[in-house]
mmCIF file of N, CA and C in Angstrom:
data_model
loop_
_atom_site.group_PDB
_atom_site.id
_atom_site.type_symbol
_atom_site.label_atom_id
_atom_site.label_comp_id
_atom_site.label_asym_id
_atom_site.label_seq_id
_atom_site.Cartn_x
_atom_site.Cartn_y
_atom_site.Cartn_z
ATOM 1 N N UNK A 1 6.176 -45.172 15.232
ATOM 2 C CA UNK A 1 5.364 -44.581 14.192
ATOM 3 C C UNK A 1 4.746 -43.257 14.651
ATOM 4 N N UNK A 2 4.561 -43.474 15.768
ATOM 5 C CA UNK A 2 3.528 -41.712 16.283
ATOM 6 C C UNK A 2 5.017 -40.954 16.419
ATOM 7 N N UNK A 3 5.744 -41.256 16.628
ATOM 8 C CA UNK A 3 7.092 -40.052 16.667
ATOM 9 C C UNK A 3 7.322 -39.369 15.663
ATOM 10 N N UNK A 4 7.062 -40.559 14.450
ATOM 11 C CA UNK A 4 7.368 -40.015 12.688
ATOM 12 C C UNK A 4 6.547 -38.815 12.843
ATOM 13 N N UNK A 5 5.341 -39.580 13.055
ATOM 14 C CA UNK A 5 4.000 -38.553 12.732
ATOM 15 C C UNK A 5 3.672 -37.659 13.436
ATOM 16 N N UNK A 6 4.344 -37.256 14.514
ATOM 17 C CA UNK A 6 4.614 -36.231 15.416
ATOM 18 C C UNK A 6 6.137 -35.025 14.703
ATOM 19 N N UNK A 7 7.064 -35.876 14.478
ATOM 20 C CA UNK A 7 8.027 -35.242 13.334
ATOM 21 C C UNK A 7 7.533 -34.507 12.583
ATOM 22 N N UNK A 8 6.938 -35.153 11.744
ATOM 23 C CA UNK A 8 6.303 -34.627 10.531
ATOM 24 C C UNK A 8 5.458 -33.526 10.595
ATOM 25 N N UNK A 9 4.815 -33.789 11.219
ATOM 26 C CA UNK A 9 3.551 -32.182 12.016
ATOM 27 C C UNK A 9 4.300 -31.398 12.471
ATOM 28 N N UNK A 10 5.821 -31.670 13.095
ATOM 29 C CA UNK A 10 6.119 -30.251 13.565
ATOM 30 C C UNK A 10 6.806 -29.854 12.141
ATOM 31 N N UNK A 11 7.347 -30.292 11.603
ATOM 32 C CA UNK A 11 8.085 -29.851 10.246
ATOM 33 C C UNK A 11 7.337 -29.357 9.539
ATOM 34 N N UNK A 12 5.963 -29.844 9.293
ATOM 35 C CA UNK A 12 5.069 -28.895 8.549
ATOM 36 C C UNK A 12 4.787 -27.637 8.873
ATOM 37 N N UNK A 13 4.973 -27.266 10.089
ATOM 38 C CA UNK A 13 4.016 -26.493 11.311
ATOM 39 C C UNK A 13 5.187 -25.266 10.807
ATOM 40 N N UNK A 14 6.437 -25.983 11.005
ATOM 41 C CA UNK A 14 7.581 -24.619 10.769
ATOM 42 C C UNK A 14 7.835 -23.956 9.858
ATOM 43 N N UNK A 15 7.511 -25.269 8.324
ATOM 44 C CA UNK A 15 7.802 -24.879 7.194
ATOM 45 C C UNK A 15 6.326 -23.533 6.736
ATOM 46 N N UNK A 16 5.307 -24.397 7.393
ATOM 47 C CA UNK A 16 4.245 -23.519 7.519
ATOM 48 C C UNK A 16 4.217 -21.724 8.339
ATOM 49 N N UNK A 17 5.211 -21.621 8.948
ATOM 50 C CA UNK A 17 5.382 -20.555 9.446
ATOM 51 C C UNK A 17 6.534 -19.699 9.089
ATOM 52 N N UNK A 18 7.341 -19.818 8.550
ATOM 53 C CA UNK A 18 8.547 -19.991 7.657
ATOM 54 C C UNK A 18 7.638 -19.128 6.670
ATOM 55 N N UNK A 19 7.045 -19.540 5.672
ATOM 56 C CA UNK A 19 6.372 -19.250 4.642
ATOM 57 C C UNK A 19 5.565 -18.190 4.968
ATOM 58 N N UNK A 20 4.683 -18.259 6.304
ATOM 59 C CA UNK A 20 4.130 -17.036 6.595
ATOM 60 C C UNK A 20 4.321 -16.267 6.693
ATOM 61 N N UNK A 21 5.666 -15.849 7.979
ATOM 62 C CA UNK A 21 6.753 -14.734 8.285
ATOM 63 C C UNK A 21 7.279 -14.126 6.855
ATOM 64 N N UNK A 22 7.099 -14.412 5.964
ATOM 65 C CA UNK A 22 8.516 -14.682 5.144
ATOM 66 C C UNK A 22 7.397 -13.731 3.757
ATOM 67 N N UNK A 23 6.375 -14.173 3.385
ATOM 68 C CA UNK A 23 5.962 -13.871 1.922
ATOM 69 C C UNK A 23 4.035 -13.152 2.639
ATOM 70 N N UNK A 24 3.232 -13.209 4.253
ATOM 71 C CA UNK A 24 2.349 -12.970 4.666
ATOM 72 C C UNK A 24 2.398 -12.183 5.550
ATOM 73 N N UNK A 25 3.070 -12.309 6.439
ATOM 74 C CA UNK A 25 2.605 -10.971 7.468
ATOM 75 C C UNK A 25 3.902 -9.582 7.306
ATOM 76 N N UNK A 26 3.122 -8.917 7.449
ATOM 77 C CA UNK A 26 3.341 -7.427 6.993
ATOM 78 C C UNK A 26 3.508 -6.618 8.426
ATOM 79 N N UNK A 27 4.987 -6.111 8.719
ATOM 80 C CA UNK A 27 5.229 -5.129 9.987
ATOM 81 C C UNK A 27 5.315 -4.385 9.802
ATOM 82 N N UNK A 28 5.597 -3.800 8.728
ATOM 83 C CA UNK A 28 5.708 -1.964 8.647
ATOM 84 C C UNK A 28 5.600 -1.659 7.250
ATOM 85 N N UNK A 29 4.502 -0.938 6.646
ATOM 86 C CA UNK A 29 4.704 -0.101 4.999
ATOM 87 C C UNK A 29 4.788 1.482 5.335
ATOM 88 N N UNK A 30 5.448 1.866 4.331
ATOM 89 C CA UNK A 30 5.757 3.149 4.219
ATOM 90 C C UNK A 30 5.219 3.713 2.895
ATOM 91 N N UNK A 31 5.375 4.661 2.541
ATOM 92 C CA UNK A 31 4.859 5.615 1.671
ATOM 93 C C UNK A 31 6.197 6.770 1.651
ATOM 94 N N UNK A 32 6.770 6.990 0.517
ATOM 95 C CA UNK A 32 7.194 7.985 0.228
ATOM 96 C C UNK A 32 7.148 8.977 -0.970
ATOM 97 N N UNK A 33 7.092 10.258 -1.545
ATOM 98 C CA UNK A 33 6.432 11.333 -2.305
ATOM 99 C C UNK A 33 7.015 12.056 -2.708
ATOM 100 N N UNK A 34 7.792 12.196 -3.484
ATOM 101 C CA UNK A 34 8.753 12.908 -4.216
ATOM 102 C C UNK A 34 8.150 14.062 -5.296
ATOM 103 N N UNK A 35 8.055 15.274 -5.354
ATOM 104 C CA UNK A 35 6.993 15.877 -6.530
ATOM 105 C C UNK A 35 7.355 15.436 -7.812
ATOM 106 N N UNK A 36 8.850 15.352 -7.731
ATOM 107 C CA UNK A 36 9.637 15.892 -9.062
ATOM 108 C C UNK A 36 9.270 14.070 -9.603
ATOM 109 N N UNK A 37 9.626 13.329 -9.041
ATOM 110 C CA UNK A 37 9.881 11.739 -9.195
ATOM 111 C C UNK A 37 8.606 10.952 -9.408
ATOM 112 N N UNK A 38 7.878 10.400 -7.737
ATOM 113 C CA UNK A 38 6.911 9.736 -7.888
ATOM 114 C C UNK A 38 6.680 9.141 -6.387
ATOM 115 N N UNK A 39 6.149 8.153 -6.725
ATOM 116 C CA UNK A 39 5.426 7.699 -5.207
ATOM 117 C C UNK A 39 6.075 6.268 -5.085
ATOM 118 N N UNK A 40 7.019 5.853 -4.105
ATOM 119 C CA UNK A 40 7.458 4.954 -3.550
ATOM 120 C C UNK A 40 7.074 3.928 -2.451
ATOM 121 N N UNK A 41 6.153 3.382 -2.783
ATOM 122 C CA UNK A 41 5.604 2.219 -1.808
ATOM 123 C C UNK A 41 6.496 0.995 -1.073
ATOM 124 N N UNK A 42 6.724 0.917 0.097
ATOM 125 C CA UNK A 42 7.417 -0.225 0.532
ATOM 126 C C UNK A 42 7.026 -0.911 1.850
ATOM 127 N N UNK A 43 6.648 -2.351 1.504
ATOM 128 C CA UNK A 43 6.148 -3.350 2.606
ATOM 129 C C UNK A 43 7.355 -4.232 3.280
ATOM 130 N N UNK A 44 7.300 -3.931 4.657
ATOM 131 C CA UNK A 44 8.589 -5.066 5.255
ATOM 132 C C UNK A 44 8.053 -5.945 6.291
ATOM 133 N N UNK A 45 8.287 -7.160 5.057
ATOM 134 C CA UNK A 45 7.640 -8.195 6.311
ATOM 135 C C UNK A 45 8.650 -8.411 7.004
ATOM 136 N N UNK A 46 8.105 -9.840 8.592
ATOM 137 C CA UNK A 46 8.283 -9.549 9.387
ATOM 138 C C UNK A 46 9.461 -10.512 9.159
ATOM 139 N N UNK A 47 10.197 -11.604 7.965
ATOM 140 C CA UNK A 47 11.163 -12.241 7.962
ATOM 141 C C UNK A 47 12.321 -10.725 7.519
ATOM 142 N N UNK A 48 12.255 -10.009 7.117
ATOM 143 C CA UNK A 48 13.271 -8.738 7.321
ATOM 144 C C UNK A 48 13.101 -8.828 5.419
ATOM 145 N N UNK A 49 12.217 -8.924 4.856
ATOM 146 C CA UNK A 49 12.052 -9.166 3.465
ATOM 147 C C UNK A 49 11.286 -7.609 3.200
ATOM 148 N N UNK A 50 11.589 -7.426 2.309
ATOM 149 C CA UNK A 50 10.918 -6.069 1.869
ATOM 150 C C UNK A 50 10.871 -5.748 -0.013
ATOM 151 N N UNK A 51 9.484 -5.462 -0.389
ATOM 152 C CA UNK A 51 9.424 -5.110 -1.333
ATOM 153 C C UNK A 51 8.520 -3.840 -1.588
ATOM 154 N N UNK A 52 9.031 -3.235 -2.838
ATOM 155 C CA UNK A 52 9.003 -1.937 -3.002
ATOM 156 C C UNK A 52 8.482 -1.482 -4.785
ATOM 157 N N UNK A 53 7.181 -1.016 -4.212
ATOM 158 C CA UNK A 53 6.530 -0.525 -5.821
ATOM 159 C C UNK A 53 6.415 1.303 -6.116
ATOM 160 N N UNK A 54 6.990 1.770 -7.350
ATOM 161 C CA UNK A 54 6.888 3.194 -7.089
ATOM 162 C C UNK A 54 6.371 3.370 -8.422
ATOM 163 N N UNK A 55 5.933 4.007 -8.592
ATOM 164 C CA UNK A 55 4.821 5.038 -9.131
ATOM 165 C C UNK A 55 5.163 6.284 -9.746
ATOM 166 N N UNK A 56 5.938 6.501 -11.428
ATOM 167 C CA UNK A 56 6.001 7.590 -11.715
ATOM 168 C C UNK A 56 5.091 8.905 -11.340
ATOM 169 N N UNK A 57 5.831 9.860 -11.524
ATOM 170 C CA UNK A 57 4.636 11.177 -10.967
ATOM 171 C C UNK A 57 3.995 10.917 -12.172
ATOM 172 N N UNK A 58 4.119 10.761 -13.426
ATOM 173 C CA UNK A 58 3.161 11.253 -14.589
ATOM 174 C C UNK A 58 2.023 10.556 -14.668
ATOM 175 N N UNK A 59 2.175 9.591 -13.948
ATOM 176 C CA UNK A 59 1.223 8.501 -14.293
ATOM 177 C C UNK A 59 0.349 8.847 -12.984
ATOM 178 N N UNK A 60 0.492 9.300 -11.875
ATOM 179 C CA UNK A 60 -0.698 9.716 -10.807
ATOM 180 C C UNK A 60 -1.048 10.647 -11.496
ATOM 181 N N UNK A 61 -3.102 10.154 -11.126
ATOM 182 C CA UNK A 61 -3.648 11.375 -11.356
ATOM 183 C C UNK A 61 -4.085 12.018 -10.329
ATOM 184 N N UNK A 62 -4.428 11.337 -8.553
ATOM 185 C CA UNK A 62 -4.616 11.945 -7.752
ATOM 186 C C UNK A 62 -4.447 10.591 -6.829
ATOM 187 N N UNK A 63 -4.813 11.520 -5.621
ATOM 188 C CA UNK A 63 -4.452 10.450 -4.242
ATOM 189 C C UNK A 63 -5.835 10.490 -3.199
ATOM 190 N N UNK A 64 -6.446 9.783 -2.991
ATOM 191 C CA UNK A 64 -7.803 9.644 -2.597
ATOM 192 C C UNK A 64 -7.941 9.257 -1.075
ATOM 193 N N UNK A 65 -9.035 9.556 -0.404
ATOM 194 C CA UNK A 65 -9.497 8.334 0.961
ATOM 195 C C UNK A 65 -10.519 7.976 0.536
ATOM 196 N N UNK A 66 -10.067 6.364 0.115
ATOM 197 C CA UNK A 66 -11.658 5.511 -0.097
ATOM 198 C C UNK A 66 -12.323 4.738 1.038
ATOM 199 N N UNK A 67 -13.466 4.621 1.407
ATOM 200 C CA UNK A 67 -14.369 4.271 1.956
ATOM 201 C C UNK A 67 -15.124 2.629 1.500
ATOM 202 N N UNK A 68 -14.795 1.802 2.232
ATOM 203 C CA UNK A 68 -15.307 0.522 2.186
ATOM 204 C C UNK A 68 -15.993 -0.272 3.233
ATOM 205 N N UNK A 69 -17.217 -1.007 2.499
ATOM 206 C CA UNK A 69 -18.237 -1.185 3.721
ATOM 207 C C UNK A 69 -17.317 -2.918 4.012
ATOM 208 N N UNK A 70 -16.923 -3.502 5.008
ATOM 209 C CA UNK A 70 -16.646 -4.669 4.972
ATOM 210 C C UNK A 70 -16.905 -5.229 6.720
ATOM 211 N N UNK A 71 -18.022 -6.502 6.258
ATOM 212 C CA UNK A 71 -18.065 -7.237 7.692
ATOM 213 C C UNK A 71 -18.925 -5.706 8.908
ATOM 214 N N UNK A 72 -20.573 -5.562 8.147
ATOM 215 C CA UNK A 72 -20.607 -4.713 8.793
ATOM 216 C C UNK A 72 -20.273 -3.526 9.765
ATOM 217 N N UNK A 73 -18.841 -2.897 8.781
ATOM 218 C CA UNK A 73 -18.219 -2.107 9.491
ATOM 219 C C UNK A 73 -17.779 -0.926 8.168
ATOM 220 N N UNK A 74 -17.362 0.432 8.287
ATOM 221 C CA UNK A 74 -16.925 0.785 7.220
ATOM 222 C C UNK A 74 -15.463 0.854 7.719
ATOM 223 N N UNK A 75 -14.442 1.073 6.715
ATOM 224 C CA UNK A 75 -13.253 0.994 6.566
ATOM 225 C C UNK A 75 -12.432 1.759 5.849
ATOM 226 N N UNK A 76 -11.634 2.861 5.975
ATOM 227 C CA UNK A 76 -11.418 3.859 5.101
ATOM 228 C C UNK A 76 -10.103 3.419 4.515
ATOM 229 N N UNK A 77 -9.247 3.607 3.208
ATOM 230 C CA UNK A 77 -8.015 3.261 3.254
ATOM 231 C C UNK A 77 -7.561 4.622 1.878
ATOM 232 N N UNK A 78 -6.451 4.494 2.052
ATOM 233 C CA UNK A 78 -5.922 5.738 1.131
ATOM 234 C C UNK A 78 -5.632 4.656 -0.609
ATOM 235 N N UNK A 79 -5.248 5.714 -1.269
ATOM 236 C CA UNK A 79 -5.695 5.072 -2.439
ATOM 237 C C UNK A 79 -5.046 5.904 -3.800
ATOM 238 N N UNK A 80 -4.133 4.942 -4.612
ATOM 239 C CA UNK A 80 -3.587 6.169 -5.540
ATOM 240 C C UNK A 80 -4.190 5.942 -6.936
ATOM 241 N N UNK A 81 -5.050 7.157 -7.695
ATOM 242 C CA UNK A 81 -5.514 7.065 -8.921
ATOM 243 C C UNK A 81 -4.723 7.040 -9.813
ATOM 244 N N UNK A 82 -4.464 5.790 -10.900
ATOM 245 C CA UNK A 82 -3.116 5.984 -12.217
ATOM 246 C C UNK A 82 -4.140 6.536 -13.279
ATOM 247 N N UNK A 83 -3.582 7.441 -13.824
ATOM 248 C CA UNK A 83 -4.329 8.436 -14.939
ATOM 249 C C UNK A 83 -3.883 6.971 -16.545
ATOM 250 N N UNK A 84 -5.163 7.175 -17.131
ATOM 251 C CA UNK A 84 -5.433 6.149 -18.178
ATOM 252 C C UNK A 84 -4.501 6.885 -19.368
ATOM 253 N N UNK A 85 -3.686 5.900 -20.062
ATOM 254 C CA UNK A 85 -2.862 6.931 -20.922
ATOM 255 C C UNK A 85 -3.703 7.542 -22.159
ATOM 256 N N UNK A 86 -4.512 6.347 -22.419
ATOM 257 C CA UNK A 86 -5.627 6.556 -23.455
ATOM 258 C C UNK A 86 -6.886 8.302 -23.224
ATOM 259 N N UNK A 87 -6.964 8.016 -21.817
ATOM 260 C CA UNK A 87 -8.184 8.972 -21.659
ATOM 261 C C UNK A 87 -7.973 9.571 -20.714
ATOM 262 N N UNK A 88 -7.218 10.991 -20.468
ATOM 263 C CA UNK A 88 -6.623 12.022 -19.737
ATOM 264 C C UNK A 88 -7.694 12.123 -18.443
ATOM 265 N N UNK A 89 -8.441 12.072 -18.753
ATOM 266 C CA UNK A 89 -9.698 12.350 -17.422
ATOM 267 C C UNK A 89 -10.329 11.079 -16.897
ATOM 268 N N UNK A 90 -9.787 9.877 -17.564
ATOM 269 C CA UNK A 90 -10.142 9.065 -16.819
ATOM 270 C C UNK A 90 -9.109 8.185 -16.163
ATOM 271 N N UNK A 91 -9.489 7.275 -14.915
ATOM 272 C CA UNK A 91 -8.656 6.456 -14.258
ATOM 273 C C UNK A 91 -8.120 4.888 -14.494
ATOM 274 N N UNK A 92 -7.284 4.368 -14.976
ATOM 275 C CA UNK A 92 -6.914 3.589 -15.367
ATOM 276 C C UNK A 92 -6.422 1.954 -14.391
ATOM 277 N N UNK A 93 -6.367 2.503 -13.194
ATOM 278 C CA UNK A 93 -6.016 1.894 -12.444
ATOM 279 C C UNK A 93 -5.977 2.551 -10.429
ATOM 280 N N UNK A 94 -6.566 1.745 -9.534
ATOM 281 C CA UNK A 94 -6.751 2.102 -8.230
ATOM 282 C C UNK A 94 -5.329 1.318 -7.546
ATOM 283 N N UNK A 95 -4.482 2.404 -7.102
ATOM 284 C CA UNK A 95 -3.624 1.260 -6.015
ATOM 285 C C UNK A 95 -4.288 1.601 -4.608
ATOM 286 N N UNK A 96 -4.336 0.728 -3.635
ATOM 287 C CA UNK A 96 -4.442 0.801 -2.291
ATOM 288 C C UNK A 96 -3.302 0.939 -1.335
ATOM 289 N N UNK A 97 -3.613 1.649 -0.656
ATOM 290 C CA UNK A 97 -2.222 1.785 0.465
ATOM 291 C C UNK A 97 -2.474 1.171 1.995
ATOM 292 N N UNK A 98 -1.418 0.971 2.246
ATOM 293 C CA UNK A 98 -1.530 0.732 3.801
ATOM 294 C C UNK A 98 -2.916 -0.420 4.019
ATOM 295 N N UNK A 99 -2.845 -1.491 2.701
ATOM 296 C CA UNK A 99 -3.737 -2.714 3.327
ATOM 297 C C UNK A 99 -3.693 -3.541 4.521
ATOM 298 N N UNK A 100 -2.329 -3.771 5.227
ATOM 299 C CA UNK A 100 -2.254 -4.493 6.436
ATOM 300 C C UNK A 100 -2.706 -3.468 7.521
ATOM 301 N N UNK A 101 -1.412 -2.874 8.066
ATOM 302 C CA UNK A 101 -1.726 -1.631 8.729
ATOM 303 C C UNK A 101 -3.264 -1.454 9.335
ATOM 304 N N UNK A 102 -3.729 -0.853 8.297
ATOM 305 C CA UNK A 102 -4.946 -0.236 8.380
ATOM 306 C C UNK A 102 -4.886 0.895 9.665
ATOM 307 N N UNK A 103 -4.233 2.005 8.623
ATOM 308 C CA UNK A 103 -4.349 3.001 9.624
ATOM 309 C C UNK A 103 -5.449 3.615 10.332
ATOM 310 N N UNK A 104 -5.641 4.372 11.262
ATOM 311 C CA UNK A 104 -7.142 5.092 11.469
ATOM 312 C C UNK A 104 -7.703 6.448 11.026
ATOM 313 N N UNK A 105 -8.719 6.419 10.500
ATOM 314 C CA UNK A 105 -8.930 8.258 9.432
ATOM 315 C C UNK A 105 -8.758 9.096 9.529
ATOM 316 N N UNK A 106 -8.113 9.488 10.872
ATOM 317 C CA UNK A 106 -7.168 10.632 11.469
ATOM 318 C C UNK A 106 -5.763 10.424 10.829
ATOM 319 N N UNK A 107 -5.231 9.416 10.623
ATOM 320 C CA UNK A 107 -3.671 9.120 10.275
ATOM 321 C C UNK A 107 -3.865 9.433 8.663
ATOM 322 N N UNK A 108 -5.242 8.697 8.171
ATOM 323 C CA UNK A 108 -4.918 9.117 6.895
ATOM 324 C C UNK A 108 -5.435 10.271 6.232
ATOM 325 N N UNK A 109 -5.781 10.729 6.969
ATOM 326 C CA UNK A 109 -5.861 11.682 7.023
ATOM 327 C C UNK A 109 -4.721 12.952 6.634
ATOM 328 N N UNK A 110 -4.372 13.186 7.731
ATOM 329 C CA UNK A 110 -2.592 13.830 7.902
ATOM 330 C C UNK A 110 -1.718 12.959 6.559
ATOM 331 N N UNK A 111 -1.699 11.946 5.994
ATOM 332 C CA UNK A 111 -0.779 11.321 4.893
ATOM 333 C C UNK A 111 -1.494 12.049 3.538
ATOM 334 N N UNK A 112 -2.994 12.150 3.622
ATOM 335 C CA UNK A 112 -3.554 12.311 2.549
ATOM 336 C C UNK A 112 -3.000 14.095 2.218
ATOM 337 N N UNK A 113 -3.628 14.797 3.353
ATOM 338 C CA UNK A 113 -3.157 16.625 3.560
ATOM 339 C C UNK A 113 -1.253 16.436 2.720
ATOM 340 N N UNK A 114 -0.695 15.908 3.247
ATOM 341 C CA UNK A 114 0.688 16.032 2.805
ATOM 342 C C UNK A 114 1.165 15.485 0.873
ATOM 343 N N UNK A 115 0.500 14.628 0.957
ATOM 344 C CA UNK A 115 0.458 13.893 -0.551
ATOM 345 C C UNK A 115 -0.295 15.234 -1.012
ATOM 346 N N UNK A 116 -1.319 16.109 -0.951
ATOM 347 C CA UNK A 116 -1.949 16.771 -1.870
ATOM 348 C C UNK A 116 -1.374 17.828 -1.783
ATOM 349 N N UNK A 117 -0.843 18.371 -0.572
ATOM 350 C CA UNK A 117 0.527 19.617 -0.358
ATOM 351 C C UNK A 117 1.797 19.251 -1.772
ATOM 352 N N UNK A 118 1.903 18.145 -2.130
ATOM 353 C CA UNK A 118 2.950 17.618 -2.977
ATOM 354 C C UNK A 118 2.505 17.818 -4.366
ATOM 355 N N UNK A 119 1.247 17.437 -4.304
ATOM 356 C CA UNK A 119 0.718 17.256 -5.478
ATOM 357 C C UNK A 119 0.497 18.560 -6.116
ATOM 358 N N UNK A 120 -0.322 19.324 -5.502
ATOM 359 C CA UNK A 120 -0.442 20.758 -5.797
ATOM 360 C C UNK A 120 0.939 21.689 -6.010
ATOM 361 N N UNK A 121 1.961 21.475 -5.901
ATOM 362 C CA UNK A 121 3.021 22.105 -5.998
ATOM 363 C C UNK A 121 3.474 21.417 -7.281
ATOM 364 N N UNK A 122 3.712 20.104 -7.326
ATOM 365 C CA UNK A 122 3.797 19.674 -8.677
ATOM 366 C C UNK A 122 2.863 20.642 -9.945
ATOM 367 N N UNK A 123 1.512 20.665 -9.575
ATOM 368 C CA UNK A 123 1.015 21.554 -10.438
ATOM 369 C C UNK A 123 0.999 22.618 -10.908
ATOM 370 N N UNK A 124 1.473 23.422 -9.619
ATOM 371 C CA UNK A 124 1.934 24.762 -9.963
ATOM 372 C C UNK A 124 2.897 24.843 -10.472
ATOM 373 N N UNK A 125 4.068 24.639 -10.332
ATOM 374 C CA UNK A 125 5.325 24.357 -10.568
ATOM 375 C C UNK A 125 5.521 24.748 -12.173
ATOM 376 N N UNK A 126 6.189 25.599 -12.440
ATOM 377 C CA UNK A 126 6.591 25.849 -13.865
ATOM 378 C C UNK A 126 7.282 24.727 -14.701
ATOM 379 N N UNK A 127 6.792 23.993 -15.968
ATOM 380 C CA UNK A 127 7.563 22.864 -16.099
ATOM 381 C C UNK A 127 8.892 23.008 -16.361
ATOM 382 N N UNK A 128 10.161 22.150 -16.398
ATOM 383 C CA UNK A 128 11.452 22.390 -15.989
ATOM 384 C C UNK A 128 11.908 22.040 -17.463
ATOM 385 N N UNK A 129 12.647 22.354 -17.914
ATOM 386 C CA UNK A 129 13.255 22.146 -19.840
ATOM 387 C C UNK A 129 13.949 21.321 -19.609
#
């Protein structure tokens, strides 16, 4: 009987880690920025699984570093504003970037400078027929 129940705990233990690797831990996200296109988000966990959210350009209205107080500490993370279709000047929606990660405010720094190098050219940019 303790063998079953020794069985059984490890089978849980794997299926339990299985599940983790697989749909919880997070090894590498990326960010990619296209002017013309949009913003391509992609998380690859560590079972070799990867999913990927992108972000028409029309629908960003800007790209932010937000500031969060958590566990007596602050915490900076980058952050994309979706422009409200209803109300041109206002924000409709916050995505967060790089939640596992958690880069440091020097890194996002340098991501943020390059996203607004993108962005600003989008703006200038004569629109295309």
């Amino acid at each position: 009987q303790n063998s079953m129940v020794l069985s059984a705990a490890i089978f849980i233990t794997l299926i339990g880690l299985i599940i983790y690797l697989h749909f919880v831990k997070i090894d590498q996200e990326s960010l990619l920025v296209i002017g013309s296109l949009g913003i391509q988000v992609t998380s690859s966990y560590a079972s070799g699984k990867e999913s990927t959210i992108f972000i028409e350009m029309g629908q960003v209205k800007d790209v932010v570093i937000n500031e969060a107080i958590h566990m007596q500490k602050v915490i900076y993370y980058l952050c994309i504003l979706l422009q409200d279709p209803e109300d041109p000047q206002g924000v409709s929606e916050v995505v967060p970037l790089f939640q596992s990660s958690k880069p440091r405010l020097d890194c996002l720094v340098e991501v943020y400078k390059s996203c607004q190098e993108i962005l600003e050219q989008r703006k200038t940019a004569p629109p295309s027929s």
